PDB file of C-alpha atoms in Angstrom:
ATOM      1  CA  UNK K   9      18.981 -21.865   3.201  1.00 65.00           C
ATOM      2  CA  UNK K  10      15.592 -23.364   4.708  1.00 86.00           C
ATOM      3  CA  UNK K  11      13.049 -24.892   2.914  1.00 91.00           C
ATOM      4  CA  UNK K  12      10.460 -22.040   3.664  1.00 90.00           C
ATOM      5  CA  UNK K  13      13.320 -19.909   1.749  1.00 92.00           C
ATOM      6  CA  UNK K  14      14.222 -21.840  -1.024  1.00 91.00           C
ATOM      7  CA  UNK K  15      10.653 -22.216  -1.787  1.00 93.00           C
ATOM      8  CA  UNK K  16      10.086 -18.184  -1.505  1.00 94.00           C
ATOM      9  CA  UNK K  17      13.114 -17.690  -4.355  1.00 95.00           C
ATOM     10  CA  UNK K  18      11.939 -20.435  -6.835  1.00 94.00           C
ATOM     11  CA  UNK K  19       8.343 -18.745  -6.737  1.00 96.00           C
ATOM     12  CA  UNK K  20       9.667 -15.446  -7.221  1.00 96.00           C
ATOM     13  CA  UNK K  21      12.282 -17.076  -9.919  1.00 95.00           C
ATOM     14  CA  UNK K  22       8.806 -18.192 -11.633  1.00 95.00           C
ATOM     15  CA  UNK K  23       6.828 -15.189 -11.877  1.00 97.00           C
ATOM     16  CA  UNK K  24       9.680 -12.166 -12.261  1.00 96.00           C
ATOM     17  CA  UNK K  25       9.794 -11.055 -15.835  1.00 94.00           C
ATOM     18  CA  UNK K  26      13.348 -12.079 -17.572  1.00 92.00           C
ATOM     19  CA  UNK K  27      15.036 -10.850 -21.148  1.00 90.00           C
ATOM     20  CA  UNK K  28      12.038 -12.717 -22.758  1.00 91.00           C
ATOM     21  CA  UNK K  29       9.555 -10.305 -21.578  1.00 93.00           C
ATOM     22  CA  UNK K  30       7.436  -8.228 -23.763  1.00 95.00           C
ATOM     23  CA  UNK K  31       8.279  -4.484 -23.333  1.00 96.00           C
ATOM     24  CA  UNK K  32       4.510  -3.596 -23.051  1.00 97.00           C
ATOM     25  CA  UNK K  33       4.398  -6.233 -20.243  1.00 97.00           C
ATOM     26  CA  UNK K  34       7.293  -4.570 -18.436  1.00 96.00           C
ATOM     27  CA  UNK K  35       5.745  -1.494 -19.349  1.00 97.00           C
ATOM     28  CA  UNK K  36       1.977  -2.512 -17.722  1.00 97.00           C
ATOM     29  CA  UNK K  37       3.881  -4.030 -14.692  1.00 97.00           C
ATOM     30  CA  UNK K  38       6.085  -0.893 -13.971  1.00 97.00           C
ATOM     31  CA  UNK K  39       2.341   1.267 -14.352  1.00 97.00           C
ATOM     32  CA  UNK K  40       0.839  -1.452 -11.935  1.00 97.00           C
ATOM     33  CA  UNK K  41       3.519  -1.505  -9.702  1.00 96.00           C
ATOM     34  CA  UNK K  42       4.920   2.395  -8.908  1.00 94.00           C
ATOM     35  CA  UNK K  43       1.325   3.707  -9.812  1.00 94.00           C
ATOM     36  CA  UNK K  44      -1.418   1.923  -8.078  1.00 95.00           C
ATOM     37  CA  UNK K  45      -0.555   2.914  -4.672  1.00 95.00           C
ATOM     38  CA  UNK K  46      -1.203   6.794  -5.570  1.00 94.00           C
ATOM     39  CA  UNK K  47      -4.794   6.099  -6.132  1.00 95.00           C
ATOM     40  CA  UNK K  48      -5.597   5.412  -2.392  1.00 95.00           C
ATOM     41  CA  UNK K  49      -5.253   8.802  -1.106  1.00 94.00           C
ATOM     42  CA  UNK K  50      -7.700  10.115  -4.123  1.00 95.00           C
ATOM     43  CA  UNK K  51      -9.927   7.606  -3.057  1.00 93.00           C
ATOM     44  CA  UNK K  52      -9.690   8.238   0.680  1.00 94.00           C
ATOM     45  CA  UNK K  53     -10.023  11.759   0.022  1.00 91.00           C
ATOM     46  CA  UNK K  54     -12.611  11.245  -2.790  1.00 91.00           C
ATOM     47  CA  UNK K  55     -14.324   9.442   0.296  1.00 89.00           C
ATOM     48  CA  UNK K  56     -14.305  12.381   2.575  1.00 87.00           C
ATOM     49  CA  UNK K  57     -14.934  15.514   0.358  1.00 87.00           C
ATOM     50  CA  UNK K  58     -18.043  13.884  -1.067  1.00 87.00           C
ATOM     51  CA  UNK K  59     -19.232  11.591   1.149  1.00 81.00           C
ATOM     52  CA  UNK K  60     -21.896  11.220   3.894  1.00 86.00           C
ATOM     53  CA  UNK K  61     -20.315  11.006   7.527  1.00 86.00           C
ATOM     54  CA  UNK K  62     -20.753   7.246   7.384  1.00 89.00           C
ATOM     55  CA  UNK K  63     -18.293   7.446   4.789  1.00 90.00           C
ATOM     56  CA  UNK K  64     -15.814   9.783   5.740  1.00 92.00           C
ATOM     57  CA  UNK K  65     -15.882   7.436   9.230  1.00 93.00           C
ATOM     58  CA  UNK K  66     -15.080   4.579   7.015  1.00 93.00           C
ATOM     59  CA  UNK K  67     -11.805   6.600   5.453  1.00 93.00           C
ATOM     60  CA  UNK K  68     -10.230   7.776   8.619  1.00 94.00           C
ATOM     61  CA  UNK K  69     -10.602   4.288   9.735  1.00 95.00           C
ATOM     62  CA  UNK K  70      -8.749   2.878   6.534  1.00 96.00           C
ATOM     63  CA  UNK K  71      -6.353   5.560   6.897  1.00 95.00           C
ATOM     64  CA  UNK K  72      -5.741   4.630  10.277  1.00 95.00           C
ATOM     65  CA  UNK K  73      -5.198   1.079   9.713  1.00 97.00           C
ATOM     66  CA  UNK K  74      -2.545   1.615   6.225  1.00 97.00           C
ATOM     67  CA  UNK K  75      -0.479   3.655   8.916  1.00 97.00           C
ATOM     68  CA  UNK K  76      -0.154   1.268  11.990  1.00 97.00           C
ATOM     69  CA  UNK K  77       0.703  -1.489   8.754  1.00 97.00           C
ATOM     70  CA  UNK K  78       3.366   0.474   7.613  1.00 97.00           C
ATOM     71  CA  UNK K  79       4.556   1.384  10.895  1.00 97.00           C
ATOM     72  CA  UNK K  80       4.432  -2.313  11.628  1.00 97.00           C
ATOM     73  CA  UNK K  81       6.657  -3.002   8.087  1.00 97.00           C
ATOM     74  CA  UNK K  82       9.208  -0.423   9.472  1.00 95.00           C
ATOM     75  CA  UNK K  83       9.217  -2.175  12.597  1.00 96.00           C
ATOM     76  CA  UNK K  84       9.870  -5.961  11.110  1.00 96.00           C
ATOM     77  CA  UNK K  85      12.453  -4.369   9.021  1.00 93.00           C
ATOM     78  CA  UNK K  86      14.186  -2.961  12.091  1.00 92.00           C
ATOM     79  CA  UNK K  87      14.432  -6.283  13.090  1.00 93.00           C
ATOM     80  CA  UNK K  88      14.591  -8.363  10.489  1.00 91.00           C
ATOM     81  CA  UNK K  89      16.132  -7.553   7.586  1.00 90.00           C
ATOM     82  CA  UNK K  90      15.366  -9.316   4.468  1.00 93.00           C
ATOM     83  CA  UNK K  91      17.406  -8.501   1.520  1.00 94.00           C
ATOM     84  CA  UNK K  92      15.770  -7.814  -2.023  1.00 96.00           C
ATOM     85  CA  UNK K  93      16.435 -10.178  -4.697  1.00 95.00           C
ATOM     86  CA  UNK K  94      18.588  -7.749  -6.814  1.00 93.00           C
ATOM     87  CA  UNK K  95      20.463  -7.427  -3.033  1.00 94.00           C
ATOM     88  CA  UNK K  96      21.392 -11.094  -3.800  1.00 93.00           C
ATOM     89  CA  UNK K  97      22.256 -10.814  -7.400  1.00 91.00           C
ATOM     90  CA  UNK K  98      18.790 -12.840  -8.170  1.00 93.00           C
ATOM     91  CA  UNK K  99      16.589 -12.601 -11.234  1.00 93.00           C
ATOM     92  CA  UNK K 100      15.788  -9.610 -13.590  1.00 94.00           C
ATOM     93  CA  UNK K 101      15.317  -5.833 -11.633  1.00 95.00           C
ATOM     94  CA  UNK K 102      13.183  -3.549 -14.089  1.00 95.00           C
ATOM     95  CA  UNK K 103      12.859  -0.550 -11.974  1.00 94.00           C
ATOM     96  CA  UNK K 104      15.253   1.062  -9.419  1.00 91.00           C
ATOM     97  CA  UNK K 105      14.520   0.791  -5.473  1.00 91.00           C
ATOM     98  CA  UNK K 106      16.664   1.682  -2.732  1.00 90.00           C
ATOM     99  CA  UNK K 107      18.406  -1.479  -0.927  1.00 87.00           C
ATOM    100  CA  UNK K 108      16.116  -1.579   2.395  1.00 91.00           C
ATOM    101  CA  UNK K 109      14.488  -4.487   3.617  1.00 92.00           C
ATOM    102  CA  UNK K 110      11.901  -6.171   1.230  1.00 94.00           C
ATOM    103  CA  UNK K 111      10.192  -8.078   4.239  1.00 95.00           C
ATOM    104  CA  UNK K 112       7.002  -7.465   3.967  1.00 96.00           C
ATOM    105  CA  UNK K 113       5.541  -4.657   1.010  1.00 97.00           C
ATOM    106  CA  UNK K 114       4.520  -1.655   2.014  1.00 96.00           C
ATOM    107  CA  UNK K 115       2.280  -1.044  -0.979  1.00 97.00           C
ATOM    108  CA  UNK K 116       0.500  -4.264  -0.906  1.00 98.00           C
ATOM    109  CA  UNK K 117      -0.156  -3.350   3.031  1.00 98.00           C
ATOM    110  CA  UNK K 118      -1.569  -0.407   2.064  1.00 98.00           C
ATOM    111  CA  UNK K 119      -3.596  -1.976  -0.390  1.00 98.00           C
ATOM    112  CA  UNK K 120      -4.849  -4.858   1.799  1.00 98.00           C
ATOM    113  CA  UNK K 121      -5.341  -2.424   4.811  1.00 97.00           C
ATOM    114  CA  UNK K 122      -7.722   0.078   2.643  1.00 97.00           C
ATOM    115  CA  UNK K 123      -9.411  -2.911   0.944  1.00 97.00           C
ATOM    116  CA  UNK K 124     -10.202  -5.009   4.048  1.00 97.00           C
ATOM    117  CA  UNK K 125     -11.304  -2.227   5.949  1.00 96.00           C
ATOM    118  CA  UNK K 126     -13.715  -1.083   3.518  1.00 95.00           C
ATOM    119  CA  UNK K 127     -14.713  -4.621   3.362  1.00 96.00           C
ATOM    120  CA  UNK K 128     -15.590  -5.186   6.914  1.00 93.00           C
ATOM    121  CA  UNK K 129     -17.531  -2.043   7.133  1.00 91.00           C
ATOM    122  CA  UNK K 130     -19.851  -3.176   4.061  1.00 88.00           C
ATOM    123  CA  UNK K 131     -18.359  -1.233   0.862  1.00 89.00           C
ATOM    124  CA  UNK K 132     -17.987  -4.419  -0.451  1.00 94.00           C
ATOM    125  CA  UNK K 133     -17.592  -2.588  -3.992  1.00 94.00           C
ATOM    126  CA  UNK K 134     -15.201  -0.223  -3.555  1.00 94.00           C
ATOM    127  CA  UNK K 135     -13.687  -2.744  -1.329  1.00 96.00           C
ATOM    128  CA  UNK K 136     -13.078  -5.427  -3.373  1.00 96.00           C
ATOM    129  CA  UNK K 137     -11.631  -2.977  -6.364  1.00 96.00           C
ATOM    130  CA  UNK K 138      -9.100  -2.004  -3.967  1.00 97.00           C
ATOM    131  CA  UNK K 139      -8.161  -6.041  -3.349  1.00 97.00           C
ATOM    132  CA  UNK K 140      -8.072  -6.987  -6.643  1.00 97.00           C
ATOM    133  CA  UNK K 141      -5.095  -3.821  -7.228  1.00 97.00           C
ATOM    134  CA  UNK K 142      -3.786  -5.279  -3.928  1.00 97.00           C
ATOM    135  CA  UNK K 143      -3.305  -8.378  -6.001  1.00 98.00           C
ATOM    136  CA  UNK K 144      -1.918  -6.561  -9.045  1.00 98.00           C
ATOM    137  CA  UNK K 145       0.595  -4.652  -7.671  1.00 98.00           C
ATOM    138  CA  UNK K 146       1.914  -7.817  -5.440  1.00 98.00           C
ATOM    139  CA  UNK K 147       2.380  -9.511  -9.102  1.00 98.00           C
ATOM    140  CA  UNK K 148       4.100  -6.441 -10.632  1.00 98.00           C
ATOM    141  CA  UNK K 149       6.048  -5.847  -8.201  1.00 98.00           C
ATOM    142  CA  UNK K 150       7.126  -9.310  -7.718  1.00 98.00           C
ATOM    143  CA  UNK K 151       7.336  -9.458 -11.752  1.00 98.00           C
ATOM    144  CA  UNK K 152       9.940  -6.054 -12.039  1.00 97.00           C
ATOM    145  CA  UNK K 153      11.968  -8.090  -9.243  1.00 96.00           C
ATOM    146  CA  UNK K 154      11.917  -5.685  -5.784  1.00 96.00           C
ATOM    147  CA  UNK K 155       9.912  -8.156  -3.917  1.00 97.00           C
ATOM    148  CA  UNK K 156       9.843 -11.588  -3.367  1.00 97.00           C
ATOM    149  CA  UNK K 157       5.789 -13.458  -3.068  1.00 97.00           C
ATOM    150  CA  UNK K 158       6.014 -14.112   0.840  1.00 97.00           C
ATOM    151  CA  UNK K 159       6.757 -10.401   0.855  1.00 97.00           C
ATOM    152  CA  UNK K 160       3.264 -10.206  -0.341  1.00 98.00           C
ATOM    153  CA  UNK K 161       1.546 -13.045   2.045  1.00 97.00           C
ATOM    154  CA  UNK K 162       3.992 -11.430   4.737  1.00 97.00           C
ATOM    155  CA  UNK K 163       1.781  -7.527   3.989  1.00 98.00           C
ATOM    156  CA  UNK K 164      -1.453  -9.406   4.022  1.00 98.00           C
ATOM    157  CA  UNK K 165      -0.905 -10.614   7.297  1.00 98.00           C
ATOM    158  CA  UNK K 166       0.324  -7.259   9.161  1.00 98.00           C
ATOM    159  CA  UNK K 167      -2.708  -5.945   6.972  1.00 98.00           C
ATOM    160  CA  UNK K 168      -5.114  -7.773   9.041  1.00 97.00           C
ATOM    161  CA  UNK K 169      -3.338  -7.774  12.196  1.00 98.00           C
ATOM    162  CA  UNK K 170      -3.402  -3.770  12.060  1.00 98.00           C
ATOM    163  CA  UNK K 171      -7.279  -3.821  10.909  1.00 97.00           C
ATOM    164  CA  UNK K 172      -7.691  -5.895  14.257  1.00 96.00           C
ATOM    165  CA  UNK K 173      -5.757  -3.657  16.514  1.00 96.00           C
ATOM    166  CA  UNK K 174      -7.298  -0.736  15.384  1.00 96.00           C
ATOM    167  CA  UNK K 175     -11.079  -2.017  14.974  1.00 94.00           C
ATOM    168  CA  UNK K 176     -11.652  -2.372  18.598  1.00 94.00           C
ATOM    169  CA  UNK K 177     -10.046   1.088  19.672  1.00 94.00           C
ATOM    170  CA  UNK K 178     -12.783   2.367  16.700  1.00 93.00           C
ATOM    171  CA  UNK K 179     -15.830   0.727  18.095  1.00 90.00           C
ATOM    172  CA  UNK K 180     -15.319   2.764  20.857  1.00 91.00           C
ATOM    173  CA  UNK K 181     -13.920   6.283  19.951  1.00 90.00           C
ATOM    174  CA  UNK K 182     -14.210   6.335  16.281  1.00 85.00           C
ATOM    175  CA  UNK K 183     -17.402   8.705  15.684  1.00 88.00           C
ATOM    176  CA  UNK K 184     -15.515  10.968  18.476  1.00 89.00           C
ATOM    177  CA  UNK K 185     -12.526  11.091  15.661  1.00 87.00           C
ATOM    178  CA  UNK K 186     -14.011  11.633  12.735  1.00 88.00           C
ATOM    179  CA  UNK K 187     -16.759  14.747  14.527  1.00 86.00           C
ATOM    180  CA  UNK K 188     -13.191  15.958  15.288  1.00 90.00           C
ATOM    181  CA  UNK K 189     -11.755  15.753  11.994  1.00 85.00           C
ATOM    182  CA  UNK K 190     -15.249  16.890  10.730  1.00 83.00           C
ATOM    183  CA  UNK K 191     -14.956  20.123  12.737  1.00 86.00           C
ATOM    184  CA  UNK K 192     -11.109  21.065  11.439  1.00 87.00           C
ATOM    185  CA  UNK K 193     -12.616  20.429   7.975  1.00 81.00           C
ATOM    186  CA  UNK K 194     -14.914  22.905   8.489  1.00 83.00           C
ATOM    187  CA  UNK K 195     -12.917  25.641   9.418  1.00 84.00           C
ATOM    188  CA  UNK K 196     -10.015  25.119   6.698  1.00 82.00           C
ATOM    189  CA  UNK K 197     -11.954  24.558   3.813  1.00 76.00           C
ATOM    190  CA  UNK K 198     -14.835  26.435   4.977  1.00 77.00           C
ATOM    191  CA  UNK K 199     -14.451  28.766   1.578  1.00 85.00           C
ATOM    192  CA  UNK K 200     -14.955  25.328  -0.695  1.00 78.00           C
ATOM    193  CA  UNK K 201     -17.680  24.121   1.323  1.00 79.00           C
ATOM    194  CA  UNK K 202     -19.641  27.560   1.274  1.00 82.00           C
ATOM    195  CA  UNK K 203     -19.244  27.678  -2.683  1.00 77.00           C
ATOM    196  CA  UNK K 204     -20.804  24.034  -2.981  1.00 75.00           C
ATOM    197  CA  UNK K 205     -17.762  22.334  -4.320  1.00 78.00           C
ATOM    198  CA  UNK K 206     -17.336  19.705  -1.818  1.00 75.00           C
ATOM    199  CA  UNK K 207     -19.968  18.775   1.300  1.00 76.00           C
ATOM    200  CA  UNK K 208     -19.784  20.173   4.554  1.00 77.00           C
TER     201      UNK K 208
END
């Protein structure tokens, strides 16, 4: 084991929640954790059915940017598989999780990708409420023992990497995206628009 390694288990050793643990603590953790992540696509969608076009520009791009990161994660796990630590018998697991590779979290890419997008594009608000959950859901999940922490650094990093693939590509084409995604709105929820329920 290398040092990087042995230093990545007795950090996650240190914050994962053993028999000691409170149940509302597991309980807050496991809430954290598995339910988080659902509150991005409200928000991206929150973002486009009521916002101005600046806004619903900002969205696609965040949307664009959580999807190359989690197509990156599925392509470091192709190739580098790093078990879970309840894959190697290590710590306390409070929920269940399929086996796969733990290297890096999809969740807290998500997260990150939504939250530094926003960021860069000045809804620093909005942006850094989505952050701070990043960093919530990194300790829960870390805490109910499916992740280890560089799992977490590992997501930040593809996180930014995928906001600076995509922000260039943007600059140039992104108002040509979102007028297109504007104009198949229109047509499928042209019934909801024309009753005043969401902007057109």
């Amino acid at each position: 084991m290398n040092l990087i390694e042995s230093y990545n288990r007795s950090l996650f050793l240190m914050i994962n929640g053993d028999n000691s643990a409170p149940r509302w603590l597991v309980d807050l953790a496991t809430l954290v954790g598995d339910g988080v992540i659902y509150l991005i696509p409200l928000l991206l969608i929150g973002l486009w059915l009521w916002g101005n076009t600046r806004q619903r520009k900002l969205a696609v791009k965040a949307f664009a940017v959580a999807m190359l990161g989690v197509g990156l994660n599925q392509l470091i796990g192709v190739m580098w598989q790093h078990p879970r630590p309840f894959m190697l018998g290590l710590g306390h697991t409070w929920i269940v999780h399929a086996a796969d590779s733990s290297f890096p979290s999809d969740h807290v890419t998500v997260l990150t990708a939504i939250g530094l997008s926003l960021l860069l594009d000045g809804a620093t608000a909005v942006a850094c409420l989505t952050l701070t959950m990043a960093l919530a859901v990194a300790w829960a999940r870390v805490f109910l023992g499916v992740h280890f922490p560089l799992d977490m650094l590992g997501a930040v990093v593809v996180a930014g990497v995928s906001l600076g693939s995509v922000a260039p590509i943007w600059q140039r084409f992104g108002s040509q995206a979102t007028g297109l995604a504007e104009q198949l709105y229109r047509r499928l929820l042209a019934w909801p628009i024309s009753a005043g329920w969401v902007k057109s």
